[in-house]
């Protein structure tokens, strides 16, 4: 067995960006599960953190309503950064979901 070491330069914020993105995914899963349990029909995407240069794809999802079952299934089926529905829309977006009552 040989072991190859590869070095790559990453931004000094990489660990924080990864952690925030994973937290947001888990938060969205938990909130979607809660919405389902409480019979709440929709969750809504909103900007939870300010962004100096918001991406168009992030802006496009703000205010959209989604069925929590769809969010939960999407997050389960797409374990990486990207989701089919675009919620959450990737690392550093500042977008998450909230309950709609």
CSV table of C-alpha atoms in Angstrom, one decimal:
chain,number,residue,atom,x,y,z
A,1,UNK,CA,0.0,0.0,0.0
A,2,UNK,CA,1.3,3.4,-0.9
A,3,UNK,CA,0.0,6.6,0.6
A,4,UNK,CA,-0.1,9.8,-1.4
A,5,UNK,CA,-0.3,13.1,0.3
A,6,UNK,CA,-2.0,15.9,-1.6
A,7,UNK,CA,-1.9,19.5,-0.4
A,8,UNK,CA,-4.4,22.1,-1.5
A,9,UNK,CA,-4.8,25.7,-0.5
A,10,UNK,CA,-8.3,26.4,0.8
A,11,UNK,CA,-9.7,29.7,2.2
A,12,UNK,CA,-9.1,30.2,5.9
A,13,UNK,CA,-12.9,30.3,6.2
A,14,UNK,CA,-13.4,26.8,4.7
A,15,UNK,CA,-14.1,25.0,8.0
A,16,UNK,CA,-16.7,27.6,9.1
A,17,UNK,CA,-18.4,27.6,5.7
A,18,UNK,CA,-18.6,23.8,5.7
A,19,UNK,CA,-19.9,23.7,9.3
A,20,UNK,CA,-22.6,26.4,8.6
A,21,UNK,CA,-23.7,24.6,5.5
A,22,UNK,CA,-24.1,21.3,7.3
A,23,UNK,CA,-25.9,22.9,10.2
A,24,UNK,CA,-28.3,24.6,7.7
A,25,UNK,CA,-29.0,21.2,6.1
A,26,UNK,CA,-29.7,19.6,9.4
A,27,UNK,CA,-31.8,22.6,10.5
A,28,UNK,CA,-33.9,22.3,7.4
A,29,UNK,CA,-34.4,18.6,7.9
A,30,UNK,CA,-35.4,19.1,11.5
A,31,UNK,CA,-37.8,22.0,10.7
A,32,UNK,CA,-39.3,20.0,7.9
A,33,UNK,CA,-39.9,17.0,10.2
A,34,UNK,CA,-41.5,19.3,12.7
A,35,UNK,CA,-43.7,20.9,10.1
A,36,UNK,CA,-44.9,17.4,9.0
A,37,UNK,CA,-45.5,16.3,12.6
A,38,UNK,CA,-47.5,19.5,13.3
A,39,UNK,CA,-49.5,19.3,10.0
A,40,UNK,CA,-48.0,22.5,8.7
A,41,UNK,CA,-48.5,22.5,4.9
A,42,UNK,CA,-45.6,24.8,3.8
A,43,UNK,CA,-42.2,26.1,4.8
A,44,UNK,CA,-40.8,29.2,3.2
A,45,UNK,CA,-37.3,30.1,2.1
A,46,UNK,CA,-35.9,33.3,3.5
A,47,UNK,CA,-32.6,35.1,4.0
A,48,UNK,CA,-31.3,34.4,7.6
A,49,UNK,CA,-27.9,36.0,7.2
A,50,UNK,CA,-26.9,39.2,5.4
A,51,UNK,CA,-24.9,38.8,2.2
A,52,UNK,CA,-22.9,41.6,0.6
A,53,UNK,CA,-23.1,40.0,-2.8
A,54,UNK,CA,-26.2,37.7,-3.0
A,55,UNK,CA,-26.2,35.2,-5.8
A,56,UNK,CA,-29.1,35.3,-8.2
A,57,UNK,CA,-30.0,31.7,-7.5
A,58,UNK,CA,-30.2,32.6,-3.8
A,59,UNK,CA,-32.4,35.6,-4.4
A,60,UNK,CA,-34.7,33.6,-6.7
A,61,UNK,CA,-35.6,31.2,-3.9
A,62,UNK,CA,-36.5,33.8,-1.2
A,63,UNK,CA,-40.2,33.8,-0.5
A,64,UNK,CA,-40.9,30.6,-2.3
A,65,UNK,CA,-43.0,28.1,-0.4
A,66,UNK,CA,-42.3,24.4,-0.3
A,67,UNK,CA,-44.0,21.3,1.0
A,68,UNK,CA,-41.9,20.1,4.0
A,69,UNK,CA,-42.1,16.5,2.7
A,70,UNK,CA,-40.4,17.6,-0.6
A,71,UNK,CA,-37.6,19.4,1.3
A,72,UNK,CA,-37.0,16.4,3.6
A,73,UNK,CA,-36.9,14.0,0.7
A,74,UNK,CA,-34.7,16.3,-1.4
A,75,UNK,CA,-32.1,16.6,1.5
A,76,UNK,CA,-32.2,12.9,2.1
A,77,UNK,CA,-31.7,12.0,-1.6
A,78,UNK,CA,-28.9,14.7,-2.2
A,79,UNK,CA,-26.3,14.3,0.6
A,80,UNK,CA,-23.8,16.7,-0.9
A,81,UNK,CA,-24.0,20.4,-1.2
A,82,UNK,CA,-26.5,20.7,-4.0
A,83,UNK,CA,-30.2,19.9,-3.7
A,84,UNK,CA,-32.7,19.5,-6.5
A,85,UNK,CA,-35.1,22.1,-5.1
A,86,UNK,CA,-32.2,24.5,-4.3
A,87,UNK,CA,-33.1,24.7,-0.6
A,88,UNK,CA,-30.8,25.4,1.1
A,89,UNK,CA,-29.0,26.8,-2.0
A,90,UNK,CA,-25.5,25.9,-1.1
A,91,UNK,CA,-22.7,27.1,1.2
A,92,UNK,CA,-22.5,30.7,2.3
A,93,UNK,CA,-25.9,31.6,0.8
A,94,UNK,CA,-27.5,32.8,4.0
A,95,UNK,CA,-30.8,31.2,2.9
A,96,UNK,CA,-32.8,28.8,5.1
A,97,UNK,CA,-36.4,27.9,5.7
A,98,UNK,CA,-39.1,28.9,8.3
A,99,UNK,CA,-42.5,27.6,9.2
A,100,UNK,CA,-45.6,29.1,7.5
A,101,UNK,CA,-48.6,29.0,9.7
